[in-house]
Amino acid sequence: MLVLRRTDVADVLSGRETEIIRLVADTYRLHDAGQTSLPHSTFLRFPEEHHRGDRIIGLPAYRGGERPAAGMKWIASFPGNVSAGTERASAAIVLNSLHHGRPVAFVEGAVISAKRTAASAALAAAELTVERPPASVLLIGCGVINLEILRFLAAALPGLREAALYDTDPARAEAFADRCAEAAPEVKARPVTDLAAALGEHRLVSLATTAAAPHMDLTACGPDTTVLHVSLRDLTAGAIRDAVNVVDDTDHVCRERTSLDLAQQAAGNRGFVAAEIGALLRGTATLHRVPERPVVYSPFGLGVLDIALAEYVREEAERRGLGVRVDNFLPA
């Protein structure tokens, strides 16, 4: 069993934004072509009141194609960690051999989860704004995910020059600006306090918060706005129904009381979903923007992306001799 620590994973993935975006795009194409196996995620929640909002999610997945891989991500989300000064999410990924089924690697998963999430968002931003790339972005939620999203947006959108930062805690946004300067030095980051005004000023918006229930609409957005709805529960059902919606997988994202699940319950159907990102990338679907209606990208965060990226990390770590080899983990 190869154990890959956080430092090993970070070492392998540092500076690989373009390669990771390409890997995510290839995996979405395979998924759209039916070359993946992706059961629904399993959500473990707790009955105690003090655990309200806490959850641990299991995401099993298989990616086919020329470099097949299988395994499962087990990721915990404890929002209370943020106020305690630690990261909200922690994760581990198990990779299984496709020859004999045995686990072959145990990989720290939080870095992989953050980077595949950011790569998905940046890929969609480039694809959905290809005719008129934005020069600025509004980041709502000043945490780990939006920091990675900015890093990957800078790679996917070379013309990006400005990032407005909004958080319900203004001091957090101020501190976040320094981290953004390190992650994407070519992008000028500045905190903002007027959310409605900022929504009207920026054509690209990234929502990455810890919100458990919808709290905003998009009426303040200007025309031709693209929203990366990464945290999935920020927008009201009405805002979803009034938008042109792109998802990674319709069946997966319309579950677990996401904003799209609530829109589905209100509408009685999923007709508000215009396209899936894999189909757009393969050219089997096209997206038609509608004047005065924002385009909203809502990725559920498919486990197959984690498995694909974890296998990439495992292969590179083996080549470099990284990680800790544990003998006798399984019977001979």
Coordinates of C-alpha atoms in Angstrom, one line a residue:
M1 CA 0.0 0.0 0.0
L2 CA 1.4 3.4 -1.0
V3 CA 0.4 6.2 1.4
L4 CA 0.6 9.7 -0.2
R5 CA 0.6 12.5 2.3
R6 CA -0.7 16.1 1.8
T7 CA 2.9 17.3 1.1
D8 CA 3.4 14.5 -1.5
V9 CA 0.1 15.5 -3.3
A10 CA 0.8 19.2 -3.2
D11 CA 4.3 18.6 -4.5
V12 CA 3.1 16.6 -7.5
L13 CA 0.3 19.1 -8.4
S14 CA 2.1 22.4 -7.8
G15 CA 2.2 24.5 -11.0
R16 CA 0.2 21.9 -13.0
E17 CA -3.0 23.9 -13.5
T18 CA -3.1 23.6 -17.3
E19 CA -2.5 19.8 -17.1
I20 CA -5.2 19.4 -14.4
I21 CA -7.7 21.4 -16.5
R22 CA -6.9 19.1 -19.5
L23 CA -7.3 16.0 -17.3
V24 CA -10.7 17.2 -16.0
A25 CA -11.9 18.0 -19.6
D26 CA -10.9 14.6 -20.8
T27 CA -12.7 13.0 -17.9
Y28 CA -15.9 14.9 -18.6
R29 CA -15.7 13.8 -22.2
L30 CA -15.4 10.2 -21.1
H31 CA -18.3 10.6 -18.7
D32 CA -20.5 12.1 -21.5
A33 CA -19.5 9.2 -23.8
G34 CA -20.6 6.6 -21.2
Q35 CA -17.1 5.4 -20.3
T36 CA -17.5 6.0 -16.5
S37 CA -19.3 4.3 -13.7
L38 CA -20.6 6.8 -11.1
P39 CA -23.0 5.7 -8.4
H40 CA -24.8 8.4 -6.5
S41 CA -22.7 9.9 -3.6
T42 CA -23.6 8.7 -0.1
F43 CA -24.2 11.4 2.5
L44 CA -23.5 10.5 6.1
R45 CA -25.2 13.0 8.5
F46 CA -25.6 12.9 12.2
P47 CA -28.7 13.1 14.5
E48 CA -27.2 15.3 17.2
E49 CA -28.0 19.0 17.1
H50 CA -24.4 20.1 17.5
H51 CA -23.6 18.3 14.3
R52 CA -26.2 20.2 12.2
G53 CA -24.6 21.0 8.9
D54 CA -21.8 18.5 9.3
R55 CA -21.6 15.6 6.8
I56 CA -19.2 13.0 5.4
I57 CA -19.7 12.0 1.8
G58 CA -18.6 8.8 0.0
L59 CA -18.0 9.1 -3.8
P60 CA -17.1 5.8 -5.5
A61 CA -16.2 6.1 -9.2
Y62 CA -14.6 4.4 -12.2
R63 CA -13.0 6.1 -15.2
G64 CA -12.5 4.1 -18.3
G65 CA -10.6 5.1 -21.4
E66 CA -6.9 4.6 -22.1
R67 CA -5.9 5.1 -18.5
P68 CA -8.6 3.5 -16.4
A69 CA -8.8 3.9 -12.6
A70 CA -11.2 3.1 -9.8
G71 CA -11.6 4.0 -6.2
M72 CA -13.5 6.1 -3.7
K73 CA -13.2 9.5 -2.1
W74 CA -14.4 9.9 1.5
I75 CA -14.7 13.7 2.3
A76 CA -15.9 15.3 5.5
S77 CA -17.4 18.8 5.6
F78 CA -17.6 20.4 9.0
P79 CA -18.4 24.1 8.5
G80 CA -17.7 24.9 12.2
N81 CA -14.0 24.3 11.5
V82 CA -13.8 27.7 9.7
S83 CA -14.5 29.7 12.8
A84 CA -12.1 27.5 14.8
G85 CA -9.3 28.4 12.3
T86 CA -9.0 25.1 10.5
E87 CA -10.1 24.0 7.0
R88 CA -13.8 23.1 6.6
A89 CA -13.1 19.9 4.5
S90 CA -10.8 17.0 4.9
A91 CA -10.6 13.9 2.6
A92 CA -8.9 10.6 1.8
I93 CA -9.0 8.7 -1.5
V94 CA -8.6 4.9 -1.9
L95 CA -7.4 3.6 -5.3
N96 CA -8.1 0.0 -6.2
S97 CA -6.2 -2.2 -8.7
L98 CA -8.2 -3.1 -11.8
H99 CA -6.2 -6.3 -12.0
H100 CA -7.1 -7.9 -8.6
G101 CA -9.3 -5.3 -6.9
R102 CA -7.1 -4.7 -3.9
P103 CA -6.4 -1.2 -2.6
V104 CA -3.1 0.0 -3.9
A105 CA -2.9 3.6 -2.6
F106 CA -4.3 5.7 0.2
V107 CA -4.1 9.4 -0.9
E108 CA -4.7 12.6 1.0
G109 CA -7.8 14.0 -0.8
A110 CA -8.4 17.6 0.3
V111 CA -5.8 19.0 -2.1
I112 CA -7.1 16.9 -4.9
S113 CA -10.7 17.8 -4.2
A114 CA -9.9 21.6 -4.2
K115 CA -7.9 21.4 -7.4
R116 CA -10.3 19.3 -9.4
T117 CA -13.1 21.6 -8.2
A118 CA -11.2 24.7 -9.3
A119 CA -10.2 23.1 -12.6
S120 CA -13.8 22.3 -13.3
A121 CA -14.8 25.9 -12.6
A122 CA -12.0 27.4 -14.7
L123 CA -12.7 25.0 -17.6
A124 CA -16.4 26.0 -17.6
A125 CA -15.5 29.7 -17.3
A126 CA -13.3 29.4 -20.4
E127 CA -15.8 27.3 -22.3
L128 CA -18.8 29.5 -21.5
T129 CA -17.1 32.8 -22.2
V130 CA -15.1 31.8 -25.2
E131 CA -16.6 34.4 -27.4
R132 CA -16.0 37.2 -24.9
P133 CA -13.5 36.3 -22.2
P134 CA -13.9 38.4 -19.0
A135 CA -11.1 40.6 -17.6
S136 CA -12.4 40.4 -14.0
V137 CA -14.1 38.0 -11.6
L138 CA -16.1 38.5 -8.4
L139 CA -15.2 35.8 -5.8
I140 CA -18.0 35.3 -3.2
G141 CA -16.7 33.4 -0.3
C142 CA -13.0 33.9 0.7
G143 CA -11.8 30.4 1.5
V144 CA -9.7 27.6 0.1
I145 CA -11.9 26.8 -2.9
N146 CA -12.1 30.3 -4.3
L147 CA -8.4 30.7 -3.8
E148 CA -7.8 27.7 -6.0
I149 CA -10.5 28.9 -8.5
L150 CA -8.6 32.1 -8.9
R151 CA -5.3 30.3 -9.4
F152 CA -6.9 28.1 -12.1
L153 CA -8.9 31.0 -13.7
A154 CA -5.6 32.8 -14.2
A155 CA -4.3 29.8 -16.1
A156 CA -7.5 29.3 -18.2
L157 CA -8.2 33.0 -18.8
P158 CA -4.9 34.8 -19.7
G159 CA -6.7 38.1 -20.0
L160 CA -8.0 38.1 -16.3
R161 CA -6.6 41.1 -14.6
E162 CA -8.9 41.9 -11.6
A163 CA -10.6 39.9 -8.8
A164 CA -13.2 41.5 -6.4
L165 CA -13.4 39.7 -3.1
Y166 CA -16.6 39.5 -1.0
D167 CA -17.2 37.7 2.2
T168 CA -19.8 38.1 5.0
D169 CA -16.7 38.8 7.2
P170 CA -15.0 41.8 5.7
A171 CA -11.8 41.1 7.7
R172 CA -11.6 37.7 6.1
A173 CA -11.8 39.3 2.6
E174 CA -9.0 41.7 3.6
A175 CA -6.8 38.9 4.6
F176 CA -7.8 36.9 1.6
A177 CA -6.4 39.6 -0.7
D178 CA -2.8 38.8 0.3
R179 CA -3.3 35.1 -0.4
C180 CA -4.7 35.9 -3.8
A181 CA -1.7 38.0 -4.6
E182 CA 0.5 35.0 -4.0
A183 CA -1.7 32.5 -5.9
A184 CA -2.3 34.8 -9.0
P185 CA 0.2 37.7 -8.9
E186 CA -0.9 38.9 -12.3
V187 CA -4.5 39.5 -11.1
K188 CA -5.1 42.5 -8.9
A189 CA -7.3 41.4 -5.9
R190 CA -9.3 43.9 -3.9
P191 CA -12.0 43.4 -1.2
V192 CA -15.5 44.9 -1.8
T193 CA -18.4 45.4 0.7
D194 CA -21.3 46.2 -1.6
L195 CA -22.3 42.9 -3.1
A196 CA -25.1 44.2 -5.3
A197 CA -22.8 46.7 -6.9
A198 CA -20.1 44.1 -7.4
L199 CA -22.6 41.7 -9.1
G200 CA -23.4 44.4 -11.6
E201 CA -19.8 45.2 -12.3
H202 CA -18.3 41.8 -13.1
R203 CA -19.3 39.4 -15.9
L204 CA -17.8 36.4 -14.2
V205 CA -18.9 35.4 -10.6
S206 CA -17.7 32.5 -8.5
L207 CA -19.8 31.3 -5.6
A208 CA -17.9 29.1 -3.1
T209 CA -19.4 29.5 0.3
T210 CA -20.5 27.3 3.2
A211 CA -24.2 28.2 2.7
A212 CA -26.6 25.4 3.6
A213 CA -29.6 27.0 2.1
P214 CA -30.3 29.5 -0.7
H215 CA -29.7 33.2 0.2
M216 CA -29.4 35.2 -3.0
D217 CA -30.7 35.7 -6.5
L218 CA -29.1 37.2 -9.6
T219 CA -31.2 40.3 -10.2
A220 CA -28.3 42.6 -9.5
C221 CA -26.2 40.9 -12.3
G222 CA -25.5 42.7 -15.5
P223 CA -26.2 41.2 -18.9
D224 CA -23.9 38.4 -20.2
T225 CA -23.0 37.3 -16.7
T226 CA -21.6 33.8 -16.1
V227 CA -21.9 32.4 -12.6
L228 CA -19.8 29.5 -11.3
H229 CA -22.2 28.1 -8.7
V230 CA -19.6 25.8 -7.1
S231 CA -21.2 25.6 -3.6
L232 CA -24.5 24.6 -5.1
R233 CA -26.8 26.0 -2.4
D234 CA -26.5 29.8 -2.7
L235 CA -29.0 30.6 -5.4
T236 CA -32.8 30.5 -4.9
A237 CA -34.9 28.1 -7.0
G238 CA -36.3 31.1 -8.8
A239 CA -32.8 32.3 -9.8
I240 CA -32.0 28.8 -11.2
R241 CA -35.2 28.6 -13.2
D242 CA -34.6 32.1 -14.6
A243 CA -31.0 31.2 -15.7
V244 CA -29.5 29.3 -18.5
N245 CA -28.1 26.3 -16.6
V246 CA -25.1 24.1 -17.4
V247 CA -24.2 21.2 -15.1
D248 CA -21.7 18.3 -14.9
D249 CA -24.4 15.6 -14.5
T250 CA -28.1 16.5 -14.3
D251 CA -29.1 13.4 -12.3
H252 CA -26.3 13.9 -9.7
V253 CA -26.8 17.6 -9.2
C254 CA -30.6 17.5 -8.7
R255 CA -30.3 15.8 -5.3
E256 CA -29.6 16.5 -1.7
R257 CA -31.5 19.9 -1.6
T258 CA -29.1 21.7 -3.9
S259 CA -30.5 24.8 -5.5
L260 CA -31.2 22.8 -8.6
D261 CA -33.0 20.1 -6.5
L262 CA -35.2 22.8 -5.1
A263 CA -35.8 24.2 -8.5
Q264 CA -36.7 20.7 -9.7
Q265 CA -39.2 20.3 -6.8
A266 CA -40.8 23.6 -7.6
A267 CA -41.0 23.1 -11.4
G268 CA -41.8 19.4 -11.3
N269 CA -39.2 18.7 -14.0
R270 CA -35.6 19.4 -15.0
G271 CA -36.3 21.4 -18.1
F272 CA -34.3 24.4 -16.7
V273 CA -31.0 22.5 -17.4
A274 CA -29.8 23.5 -20.8
A275 CA -26.7 21.4 -21.2
E276 CA -24.0 19.2 -19.5
I277 CA -20.4 20.3 -19.7
G278 CA -19.2 17.0 -21.2
A279 CA -21.6 17.3 -24.1
L280 CA -20.5 20.9 -24.8
L281 CA -16.8 19.8 -24.8
R282 CA -17.6 16.9 -27.1
G283 CA -19.7 19.0 -29.4
T284 CA -22.8 16.8 -29.0
A285 CA -24.6 19.8 -27.5
T286 CA -24.5 23.6 -28.0
L287 CA -25.4 26.4 -25.6
H288 CA -27.5 29.3 -26.6
R289 CA -27.2 32.4 -24.4
V290 CA -30.5 34.3 -23.9
P291 CA -30.3 38.1 -23.5
E292 CA -30.7 39.3 -20.0
R293 CA -30.4 35.7 -18.5
P294 CA -27.2 34.7 -16.7
V295 CA -25.5 31.4 -17.5
V296 CA -25.1 29.4 -14.3
Y297 CA -22.6 26.5 -14.1
S298 CA -23.5 24.2 -11.2
P299 CA -21.0 21.2 -10.9
F300 CA -22.0 18.6 -8.4
G301 CA -18.4 17.6 -8.1
L302 CA -18.2 14.2 -9.7
G303 CA -16.1 11.6 -7.9
V304 CA -14.7 10.4 -11.1
L305 CA -12.6 13.6 -11.3
D306 CA -11.1 12.8 -7.9
I307 CA -10.2 9.3 -9.0
A308 CA -8.7 10.5 -12.3
L309 CA -6.6 13.1 -10.5
A310 CA -5.6 10.8 -7.7
E311 CA -4.4 8.2 -10.2
Y312 CA -2.4 10.9 -11.9
V313 CA -0.8 11.8 -8.6
R314 CA -0.1 8.1 -7.8
E315 CA 1.6 7.5 -11.1
E316 CA 3.8 10.6 -10.7
A317 CA 4.6 9.9 -7.1
E318 CA 5.7 6.3 -8.0
R319 CA 7.9 7.8 -10.7
R320 CA 9.5 10.2 -8.2
G321 CA 9.7 7.8 -5.3
L322 CA 7.3 9.9 -3.1
G323 CA 5.1 8.7 -0.3
V324 CA 5.4 5.9 2.3
R325 CA 5.2 2.3 1.4
V326 CA 3.4 0.2 3.9
D327 CA 4.2 -3.5 3.7
N328 CA 1.9 -6.3 4.9
F329 CA -1.2 -4.0 4.8
L330 CA -3.0 -6.9 3.2
P331 CA -2.5 -10.6 3.4
A332 CA 0.2 -12.0 1.1

